[in-house]
Coordinates of C-alpha atoms and ligand atoms in Angstrom, one line a residue:
X57 CA 108.7 144.7 118.5
X58 CA 111.3 142.1 119.4
X59 CA 108.7 140.0 121.2
X60 CA 106.4 140.3 118.2
X61 CA 109.2 139.1 116.0
X62 CA 109.8 136.1 118.2
X63 CA 106.1 135.4 118.3
X64 CA 105.8 135.4 114.5
X65 CA 109.0 133.3 114.3
X66 CA 107.5 130.8 116.7
X67 CA 104.3 130.8 114.8
X68 CA 106.3 130.1 111.6
X69 CA 108.1 127.3 113.3
X70 CA 104.9 125.8 114.7
X71 CA 103.3 125.9 111.2
X72 CA 106.3 124.4 109.6
X73 CA 106.5 121.8 112.3
X74 CA 102.8 121.0 111.8
X75 CA 103.4 120.6 108.1
X76 CA 106.4 118.4 108.6
X77 CA 104.7 116.3 111.2
X78 CA 101.3 116.1 109.6
X79 CA 102.0 112.7 108.2
X80 CA 103.6 111.2 111.2
X81 CA 101.8 110.4 114.4
X82 CA 103.5 109.3 117.6
X83 CA 101.1 106.8 119.0
X84 CA 99.6 103.6 118.0
X85 CA 96.7 101.9 119.6
X86 CA 96.9 98.1 119.8
X87 CA 94.1 95.7 119.2
X88 CA 95.3 92.3 120.5
X89 CA 94.2 89.2 118.6
X90 CA 92.6 91.1 115.9
X91 CA 93.1 91.8 112.3
X92 CA 91.3 94.0 109.8
X93 CA 88.6 92.5 107.7
X94 CA 89.5 93.3 104.2
X95 CA 86.8 93.3 101.5
X96 CA 88.4 95.1 98.7
X97 CA 91.7 96.6 97.5
X98 CA 91.3 99.8 99.3
X99 CA 92.0 98.0 102.6
X100 CA 94.8 95.8 101.4
X101 CA 98.2 96.4 103.0
X102 CA 100.3 98.5 100.7
X103 CA 103.4 96.6 101.9
X104 CA 104.4 93.5 103.8
X105 CA 107.6 93.5 105.7
X106 CA 109.1 91.1 108.1
X107 CA 110.0 92.7 111.4
X108 CA 111.8 91.2 114.4
X109 CA 109.0 92.2 116.8
X110 CA 105.9 94.3 117.1
X111 CA 107.9 97.4 118.0
X112 CA 109.8 97.2 114.8
X113 CA 106.5 96.8 113.0
X114 CA 105.3 100.0 114.6
X115 CA 108.5 101.8 113.6
X116 CA 108.1 100.5 110.1
X117 CA 104.6 102.0 110.0
X118 CA 105.6 105.3 111.6
X119 CA 108.5 105.6 109.2
X120 CA 106.1 105.6 106.2
X121 CA 104.1 108.8 105.9
X122 CA 101.1 107.1 104.5
X123 CA 100.9 104.3 107.0
X124 CA 97.8 104.5 109.2
X125 CA 97.7 101.1 110.6
X126 CA 99.6 97.8 110.8
X127 CA 99.0 94.2 111.6
X128 CA 101.8 92.1 113.1
X129 CA 101.6 88.3 112.8
X130 CA 103.3 86.7 115.7
X131 CA 104.0 83.3 114.1
X132 CA 105.5 84.6 110.9
X133 CA 106.8 88.0 112.0
X134 CA 104.9 89.5 109.0
X135 CA 104.1 93.1 109.4
X136 CA 101.4 94.4 107.1
X137 CA 101.2 98.2 106.7
X138 CA 98.0 99.8 105.7
X139 CA 97.6 103.2 104.1
X140 CA 93.9 103.9 104.0
X141 CA 91.8 102.0 106.6
X142 CA 88.6 103.9 106.0
X143 CA 86.2 102.3 108.5
X144 CA 87.9 99.0 108.7
X145 CA 88.2 99.2 112.5
X146 CA 84.5 98.4 112.7
X147 CA 85.2 95.1 110.9
X148 CA 87.8 93.3 113.0
X149 CA 88.4 89.6 112.7
X150 CA 89.5 87.6 115.6
X151 CA 92.9 86.0 115.0
X152 CA 95.0 85.0 118.0
X153 CA 98.1 85.2 115.8
X154 CA 97.8 88.9 115.1
X155 CA 98.0 92.3 116.8
X156 CA 96.7 95.2 114.9
X157 CA 97.6 98.8 115.5
X158 CA 96.3 102.1 114.5
X159 CA 98.2 105.3 114.3
X160 CA 96.4 107.7 116.6
X161 CA 95.8 111.0 114.8
X162 CA 95.6 114.3 116.6
X163 CA 98.5 113.7 118.9
X164 CA 101.7 114.9 117.4
X165 CA 105.1 115.4 118.7
X166 CA 107.9 117.4 117.3
X167 CA 110.3 115.2 115.4
X168 CA 113.9 115.3 116.4
X169 CA 114.7 117.2 113.3
X170 CA 112.2 119.9 114.1
X171 CA 113.4 119.9 117.7
X172 CA 117.0 120.6 116.8
X173 CA 116.0 123.4 114.4
X174 CA 113.9 125.0 117.1
X175 CA 115.9 124.8 120.2
X176 CA 113.5 127.3 121.9
X177 CA 110.7 124.8 121.8
X178 CA 112.7 121.6 122.2
X179 CA 111.7 121.1 125.8
X180 CA 108.1 120.7 125.0
X181 CA 108.5 117.0 124.2
X182 CA 106.1 115.4 126.5
X183 CA 103.6 112.7 125.8
X184 CA 100.1 112.4 127.0
X185 CA 99.3 108.8 126.8
X186 CA 95.7 108.1 126.9
X187 CA 94.7 104.5 127.4
X188 CA 91.6 103.5 125.6
X189 CA 89.6 100.6 126.7
X190 CA 87.4 98.7 124.3
X191 CA 84.4 96.7 125.5
X192 CA 85.6 93.2 124.7
X193 CA 89.3 93.2 124.2
X194 CA 92.3 94.4 126.0
X195 CA 93.4 97.7 124.7
X196 CA 96.9 98.9 125.1
X197 CA 98.3 102.3 124.0
X198 CA 101.9 102.4 123.0
X199 CA 103.7 105.6 122.5
X200 CA 106.5 106.2 120.2
X201 CA 108.4 109.4 120.5
X202 CA 111.2 110.5 118.3
X203 CA 112.9 112.6 120.9
X204 CA 116.2 111.0 121.9
X205 CA 115.9 112.4 125.5
X206 CA 112.4 111.3 126.3
X207 CA 111.4 107.9 127.3
X208 CA 107.8 107.4 126.8
X209 CA 105.9 105.2 129.3
X210 CA 102.9 103.2 128.4
X211 CA 99.8 102.6 130.4
X212 CA 98.0 99.4 130.1
X213 CA 94.4 99.0 131.1
X214 CA 92.7 95.7 131.3
X215 CA 89.0 95.9 131.3
X216 CA 87.8 92.5 132.3
X217 CA 90.5 90.2 133.3
X218 CA 91.5 90.2 136.9
X219 CA 95.1 89.0 136.6
X220 CA 97.2 91.4 134.7
X221 CA 100.9 91.0 134.2
X222 CA 102.5 94.0 132.7
X223 CA 106.0 93.8 131.3
X224 CA 107.7 96.9 130.1
X225 CA 110.7 96.8 127.9
X226 CA 112.6 99.8 126.8
X227 CA 114.9 99.7 123.9
X228 CA 116.3 102.1 121.4
X229 CA 116.7 101.7 117.8
X230 CA 118.4 104.1 115.4
X231 CA 116.6 104.7 112.2
X232 CA 118.3 106.6 109.6
X233 CA 115.9 108.4 107.4
X234 CA 116.4 109.5 103.8
X235 CA 119.4 111.6 103.0
X236 CA 117.5 114.8 103.3
X237 CA 116.7 114.2 107.0
X238 CA 118.8 113.8 110.0
X239 CA 119.2 110.5 111.8
X240 CA 116.4 110.0 114.3
X241 CA 116.5 108.0 117.4
X242 CA 113.2 106.4 118.3
X243 CA 112.6 105.3 121.9
X244 CA 109.8 103.0 122.3
X245 CA 108.2 101.5 125.3
X246 CA 106.0 98.6 124.7
X247 CA 103.7 97.2 127.2
X248 CA 102.5 93.7 126.9
X249 CA 99.4 92.7 128.6
X250 CA 98.8 89.1 129.5
X251 CA 95.3 88.2 130.4
X252 CA 94.4 85.6 133.0
X253 CA 94.9 82.7 130.6
X254 CA 97.8 80.7 131.7
X255 CA 100.7 80.4 129.4
X256 CA 102.3 77.1 128.9
X257 CA 105.9 76.6 128.2
X258 CA 106.9 73.8 125.9
X259 CA 110.3 72.5 126.6
X260 CA 112.1 71.5 123.4
X261 CA 114.3 68.5 123.8
X262 CA 117.0 68.2 121.2
X263 CA 116.5 65.1 119.1
X264 CA 119.2 63.1 117.7
X265 CA 118.8 62.1 114.1
X266 CA 118.7 58.4 113.6
X267 CA 121.8 57.1 112.0
X268 CA 121.5 56.9 108.3
X269 CA 123.7 55.2 105.7
X270 CA 123.3 57.9 103.2
X271 CA 124.8 61.3 103.9
X272 CA 122.2 64.1 104.1
X273 CA 123.2 67.2 102.2
X274 CA 123.8 70.0 104.8
X275 CA 123.5 73.7 104.9
X276 CA 126.7 75.5 105.9
X277 CA 126.8 79.0 107.4
X278 CA 128.7 81.3 105.1
X279 CA 129.6 85.0 105.4
X280 CA 127.0 87.5 106.7
X281 CA 125.6 90.2 104.6
X282 CA 126.8 93.6 105.6
X283 CA 123.2 94.8 106.0
X284 CA 120.2 92.8 107.2
X285 CA 117.6 92.9 104.5
X286 CA 114.4 91.4 103.1
X287 CA 112.4 91.9 99.9
X288 CA 115.7 92.7 98.1
X289 CA 116.8 91.2 94.8
X290 CA 119.6 88.8 94.1
X291 CA 121.3 88.2 90.7
X292 CA 124.2 86.2 89.6
X293 CA 126.7 88.3 87.8
X294 CA 128.7 87.1 84.8
X295 CA 131.8 86.4 86.9
X296 CA 129.9 84.2 89.3
X297 CA 129.4 86.7 92.2
X298 CA 125.9 87.2 93.5
X299 CA 124.7 90.8 93.8
X300 CA 122.0 91.8 96.2
X301 CA 120.5 95.2 96.2
X302 CA 117.9 97.2 98.1
X303 CA 115.2 95.7 100.2
X304 CA 114.0 96.8 103.6
X305 CA 114.7 96.1 107.2
X306 CA 113.3 97.5 110.5
X307 CA 115.0 100.8 109.8
X308 CA 113.3 101.3 106.4
X309 CA 114.0 100.8 102.8
X310 CA 117.6 100.4 101.5
X311 CA 119.6 101.6 98.6
X312 CA 122.7 99.7 99.5
X313 CA 124.1 96.8 97.4
X314 CA 126.7 94.1 98.1
X315 CA 128.0 91.1 96.3
X316 CA 128.9 87.6 97.4
X317 CA 132.1 86.1 96.2
X318 CA 131.6 82.3 96.2
X319 CA 135.4 81.6 96.3
X320 CA 135.9 83.6 99.5
X321 CA 132.5 83.2 101.0
X322 CA 132.3 86.9 101.8
X323 CA 130.1 89.9 101.0
X324 CA 131.6 93.1 99.7
X325 CA 129.7 96.4 99.7
X326 CA 129.5 97.9 96.2
X327 CA 128.0 101.1 94.8
X328 CA 124.7 102.2 96.3
X329 CA 121.6 102.5 94.1
X330 CA 120.3 105.9 93.2
X331 CA 117.0 105.1 94.9
X332 CA 116.0 103.1 97.9
X333 CA 113.7 100.4 96.8
X334 CA 112.1 97.1 97.8
X335 CA 109.6 94.9 96.0
X336 CA 111.6 95.8 92.8
X337 CA 112.8 93.4 90.1
X338 CA 116.2 92.6 88.7
X339 CA 117.0 91.4 85.2
X340 CA 120.4 90.5 83.7
X341 CA 120.8 92.0 80.3
X342 CA 122.8 90.5 77.4
X343 CA 125.4 93.2 77.7
X344 CA 126.2 92.2 81.2
X345 CA 124.5 95.1 82.9
X346 CA 121.9 94.4 85.6
X347 CA 118.5 96.2 85.3
X348 CA 116.5 97.0 88.4
X349 CA 113.1 98.4 88.0
X350 CA 110.4 99.9 90.1
X351 CA 109.7 98.9 93.7
X352 CA 108.5 100.8 96.6
X353 CA 110.0 103.3 99.0
X354 CA 107.4 105.5 100.6
X355 CA 105.8 105.7 97.2
X356 CA 105.6 103.6 94.1
X357 CA 108.7 103.9 91.9
X358 CA 108.8 104.2 88.2
X359 CA 112.6 104.6 88.1
X360 CA 114.9 102.0 86.8
X361 CA 118.7 101.8 87.0
X362 CA 121.6 99.8 85.6
X363 CA 124.5 98.2 87.5
X364 CA 127.8 97.9 85.7
X365 CA 129.9 95.4 87.6
X366 CA 133.2 96.7 86.1
X367 CA 132.7 100.1 87.6
X368 CA 130.5 99.0 90.5
X369 CA 128.2 101.9 89.8
X370 CA 124.4 102.4 89.3
X371 CA 123.1 104.7 86.6
X372 CA 119.5 105.7 86.1
X373 CA 118.1 104.6 82.8
X374 CA 114.7 105.3 81.2
X375 CA 111.8 105.3 83.7
X376 CA 108.9 103.0 83.4
X377 CA 105.7 104.5 82.1
X378 CA 103.8 103.3 85.2
X379 CA 105.2 103.3 88.7
X380 CA 104.8 99.8 90.2
X381 CA 106.0 97.3 92.7
X382 CA 105.3 93.6 93.3
X383 CA 105.5 93.2 89.5
X384 CA 107.3 90.5 87.6
X385 CA 110.1 90.9 85.1
X386 CA 111.2 88.5 82.3
X387 CA 114.0 88.7 79.8
X388 CA 112.9 88.0 76.3
X389 CA 114.9 86.1 73.7
X390 CA 115.5 89.4 71.8
X391 CA 117.0 91.0 74.8
X392 CA 114.1 93.2 75.9
X393 CA 112.7 92.9 79.4
X394 CA 109.0 92.5 79.9
X395 CA 107.5 93.8 83.2
X396 CA 103.9 93.0 84.0
X397 CA 101.3 93.7 86.7
X398 CA 102.1 94.8 90.2
X399 CA 100.7 97.4 92.4
X400 CA 100.1 100.9 91.0
X401 CA 99.3 104.1 92.8
X402 CA 95.7 103.2 93.6
X403 CA 95.2 99.8 92.1
X404 CA 96.6 96.6 91.0
X405 CA 97.9 96.7 87.4
X406 CA 97.1 94.7 84.3
X407 CA 99.6 96.8 82.4
X408 CA 102.8 95.6 80.9
X409 CA 105.8 97.3 79.4
X410 CA 109.0 96.5 77.6
X411 CA 112.5 97.8 78.2
X412 CA 114.7 97.9 75.2
X413 CA 118.4 97.8 76.3
X414 CA 119.7 99.2 73.1
X415 CA 117.8 102.4 73.3
X416 CA 117.3 102.3 77.1
X417 CA 113.7 103.2 77.1
X418 CA 110.4 101.6 78.2
X419 CA 107.4 101.1 75.9
X420 CA 103.9 100.2 76.9
X421 CA 102.8 96.8 75.5
X422 CA 99.4 95.1 75.6
X423 CA 97.6 94.8 78.9
X424 CA 97.2 91.4 80.6
X425 CA 93.6 90.3 80.8
X426 CA 93.7 90.5 84.6
X427 CA 95.4 92.9 87.1
X428 CA 97.6 90.9 89.5
X429 CA 100.2 91.1 92.3
X430 CA 102.2 88.3 93.9
X431 CA 102.1 86.5 90.6
X432 CA 104.9 84.7 88.8
X433 CA 106.3 84.9 85.3
X434 CA 108.2 82.1 83.5
X435 CA 109.9 82.3 80.1
X436 CA 109.2 79.1 78.2
X437 CA 111.5 77.4 75.8
X438 CA 109.3 78.6 72.9
X439 CA 110.0 82.2 73.9
X440 CA 106.5 82.9 75.3
X441 CA 106.2 84.2 78.8
X442 CA 103.7 82.4 81.1
X443 CA 102.2 84.6 83.8
X444 CA 100.3 82.7 86.5
X445 CA 98.0 83.3 89.5
X446 CA 98.6 86.0 92.1
X447 CA 96.0 88.1 93.8
X448 CA 93.4 90.0 91.8
X449 CA 91.8 93.3 92.5
X450 CA 89.6 92.2 95.4
X451 CA 92.6 90.3 96.8
X452 CA 91.1 87.2 95.4
X453 CA 93.5 84.4 94.6
X454 CA 93.7 83.9 90.8
X455 CA 93.6 80.6 88.9
X456 CA 94.1 82.4 85.7
X457 CA 97.2 82.1 83.5
X458 CA 98.1 84.0 80.4
X459 CA 100.9 83.9 77.8
X460 CA 102.8 86.9 76.3
X461 CA 103.9 86.4 72.7
X462 CA 106.9 88.7 72.0
X463 CA 106.5 88.3 68.3
X464 CA 103.0 89.8 68.3
X465 CA 103.2 91.8 71.5
X466 CA 99.9 90.3 72.7
X467 CA 98.6 88.3 75.7
X468 CA 96.4 85.1 75.3
X469 CA 94.7 83.5 78.2
X470 CA 95.6 79.8 78.7
X471 CA 94.4 77.1 80.9
X472 CA 93.5 77.9 84.5
X473 CA 95.3 76.4 87.4
X474 CA 93.4 74.0 89.5
X475 CA 93.9 76.1 92.6
X476 CA 93.8 79.9 92.9
X477 CA 97.0 81.1 94.5
X478 CA 99.3 84.0 95.1
X479 CA 102.8 84.1 96.5
X480 CA 103.6 80.8 94.8
X481 CA 106.8 79.8 93.0
X482 CA 107.1 78.8 89.4
X483 CA 110.0 76.9 87.9
X484 CA 110.7 75.9 84.3
X485 CA 111.8 72.2 84.3
X486 CA 114.3 70.6 82.0
X487 CA 111.4 68.9 80.2
X488 CA 109.9 72.3 79.4
X489 CA 107.0 72.0 81.9
X490 CA 106.4 74.7 84.5
X491 CA 106.1 73.6 88.1
X492 CA 104.0 75.9 90.3
X493 CA 104.3 75.2 94.0
X494 CA 102.7 76.4 97.2
X495 CA 101.5 79.9 97.8
X496 CA 98.5 81.2 99.7
X497 CA 94.8 81.7 99.2
X498 CA 92.1 82.9 101.4
X499 CA 90.2 79.6 101.4
X500 CA 93.0 77.0 101.8
X501 CA 95.4 79.3 103.7
X502 CA 99.0 78.3 103.1
X503 CA 99.1 75.8 100.3
X504 CA 101.1 72.7 100.0
X505 CA 99.7 71.8 96.6
X506 CA 101.7 71.9 93.4
X507 CA 100.8 71.7 89.7
X508 CA 102.4 71.4 86.3
X509 CA 101.7 73.4 83.1
Ligands
NAG86 C1 86.1 99.3 99.8 O1 85.7 99.2 101.2 C2 85.6 100.4 101.8 C3 85.3 100.1 103.3 O2 84.6 98.9 103.5 C4 84.4 101.2 101.2 O3 84.3 102.5 101.8 C5 84.8 101.5 99.7 O4 83.8 102.2 99.1 C6 85.1 100.1 99.0 N1 85.6 100.4 97.7 C7 85.1 99.8 96.6 C8 85.8 100.1 95.3 O5 84.2 98.9 96.7
NAG87 C1 130.7 99.2 82.0 O1 131.7 100.2 82.4 C2 132.9 100.0 81.6 C3 133.9 101.0 82.2 O2 133.5 102.3 82.1 C4 132.6 100.3 80.2 O3 133.8 100.1 79.4 C5 131.6 99.3 79.7 O4 131.2 99.7 78.3 C6 130.3 99.4 80.6 N1 129.4 98.4 80.1 C7 128.3 98.6 79.5 C8 127.5 97.4 79.0 O5 127.9 99.7 79.2
NAG88 C1 133.2 90.0 90.2 O1 133.5 91.3 89.8 C2 133.6 92.2 90.8 C3 133.8 93.6 90.2 O2 132.7 94.0 89.7 C4 134.7 91.8 91.8 O3 134.8 92.7 92.8 C5 134.4 90.4 92.3 O4 135.5 90.0 93.1 C6 134.3 89.5 91.1 N1 133.9 88.2 91.7 C7 134.6 87.1 91.4 C8 134.1 85.8 91.9 O5 135.6 87.1 90.7
NAG89 C1 95.3 99.0 79.8 O1 94.2 99.1 80.6 C2 94.0 100.4 81.1 C3 92.8 100.3 82.0 O2 92.9 99.3 82.9 C4 93.8 101.4 80.0 O3 93.6 102.7 80.6 C5 95.0 101.4 79.1 O4 94.7 102.2 78.0 C6 95.2 100.0 78.6 N1 96.4 99.9 77.8 C7 96.6 99.3 76.7 C8 97.9 99.3 76.1 O5 95.6 98.7 76.2
NAG90 C1 111.9 92.6 71.2 O1 110.6 92.3 70.6 C2 109.6 93.3 71.0 C3 108.3 92.9 70.3 O2 107.6 92.0 71.1 C4 110.0 94.7 70.5 O3 109.0 95.6 70.9 C5 111.3 95.0 71.1 O4 111.7 96.3 70.6 C6 112.3 94.0 70.7 N1 113.6 94.3 71.4 C7 114.7 94.4 70.8 C8 115.9 94.7 71.7 O5 114.8 94.3 69.6

C-alpha cells in the first residue's frame, strides 16, 4: 500500500514535471555559418536581443518557453529568437557571421525547481548528449542543464576536416526567473570547433590622432546603470532626471527602473514596474506622469502603466485593446497618446489606438493602410503624425509613409520614401522637415542613405 502510494506520488511528480518542462528543452544543436531562410512572417524572429556571446543567446532562447531556435550574429552580437520554425531547417542560408541553433525536443531534464520539490528523483540529472553530424557542415551539440550540481560536457564531431581544435569553456550564469519561480543556475558547456582553416590575428596598433586646432567634442564616461539592459525605454522627467525602465539582458526581461541625475552623474533605483517588458514604448503625459505601454516578456503585453515621479511608483492603467510590441507611440497636441503597428500575437499589426490620460482608457482608432514593425513615428508641427517605413508582413522593407490626423482620426497615405527601410531613425528638424536616416533592408543591407520629408 505504502509503495503504491509512493508510486502514484512519483507518477504525479513525473506528470507535473513533464508539464512544467514541456516548454523547455535542455539541448540546442548548432549549425555553424548558417542562418534560417525566411520567406514569410511565420519564420521571423519573435525577438531580437543582444547577448554577450553565443551561450547567452542560448540561455535567452531556453528562458523563453516558445523559443525553438536562435541565430547568433558574431559581428553584432545580435541574438534572434524564433518561435515556430516549421521546416525552416531545410532552407538554411550560408552566412559566415552567424551560428544558428535549434532546441532539441524530446530530451528533457528536470528543472532545478522540479528537482528541489522532488528530492527523491533529484539524482536523476544526467545528460545524454548525442552529437549529430550533418553532411556538409560541422555539427556541434551543446547541452544546457539547469541543475546546479551537474556540469554538462559537450561532444564535438567534425565530419570532414582533419584538424580539429576543441576548446571547452565552462561558466555559470545565474538567471532569475519570474517571481513565481525560484532562481535557477544554468551551467553551460560550450564547445567551439575550429575547422582546418587557419585563423589570422590582426594586431591593432593604437593610432594617435593628428593634432588639430579645433577641439573635438568628447564622450565622457558617467555613472553605470545599476542593471545592464537593452531594448529599454528612456524618458526625461520634468525635473531633468532621465528614467530608464525595463528592457532585457542575458538573464531575461526586466521590470526594474532607475533614473539618472545629471547633477550627480549617478543612477538611482526607483520603483519596479508591475510587469517585466521590453520592446515597449514610453510617453510623457501633460500631467507629468510617464506612460509605458505594451512590449514583450514571454508573450505580447497589452498592459500599460503610469510612473509618478513624486511617489516613484508604477500603477497599472487601462490596457490596450491589442497586445503589441515593437509599436510606436506619439503624444498628440490634445494630450492623447497614439500607438500604431507593432507585432501582435500572430502577425504584424496595422491597428492603432489612442490613450486618453483624463479617463485612462484606450480606444481603437483607424487602421494604418499597412501593418509594420521597426517603423518610426514623428509628430509634425501641424499636429499630424507621420509614420514611415518599417518591415511589412513578409518582412519586406517598406517605402510607404502615412499621416494620422487627430482631428479626423484617420490615416492618409503620403509620398513614399526613395528607399524601403526598417530600423531607421526619424527626427523632426527645426525647419519642420523630417530627417530619416539609415536602417536596414534585405537588398541594400545596412543603409547609410538618408532622406527628407
Ligand atoms: C510560411 O512559410 C512556412 C514554411 O516555409 C509555410 O509552411 C507556411 O505555410 C507559410 N505561411 C504563409 C502564410 O505563407
Ligand atoms: C503623483 O503622486 C502625488 C503623491 O501621491 C499626487 O499628489 C499626484 O497627484 C500624483 N500625480 C498625478 C498626475 O496623478
Ligand atoms: C527628480 O525627482 C526624483 C524624485 O522623483 C528625485 O529622486 C531626483 O533626484 C530628481 N532629480 C533631480 C535632477 O532633481
Ligand atoms: C483593422 O484591420 C483589421 C484586420 O486587419 C480588422 O479586423 C479591424 O476591424 C480593423 N479595425 C478598424 C478600426 O478598422
Ligand atoms: C484627442 O483627439 C482624439 C481625436 O483624434 C480624441 O479621440 C481624444 O479623445 C482626444 N483626447 C483628449 C484628451 O481630449
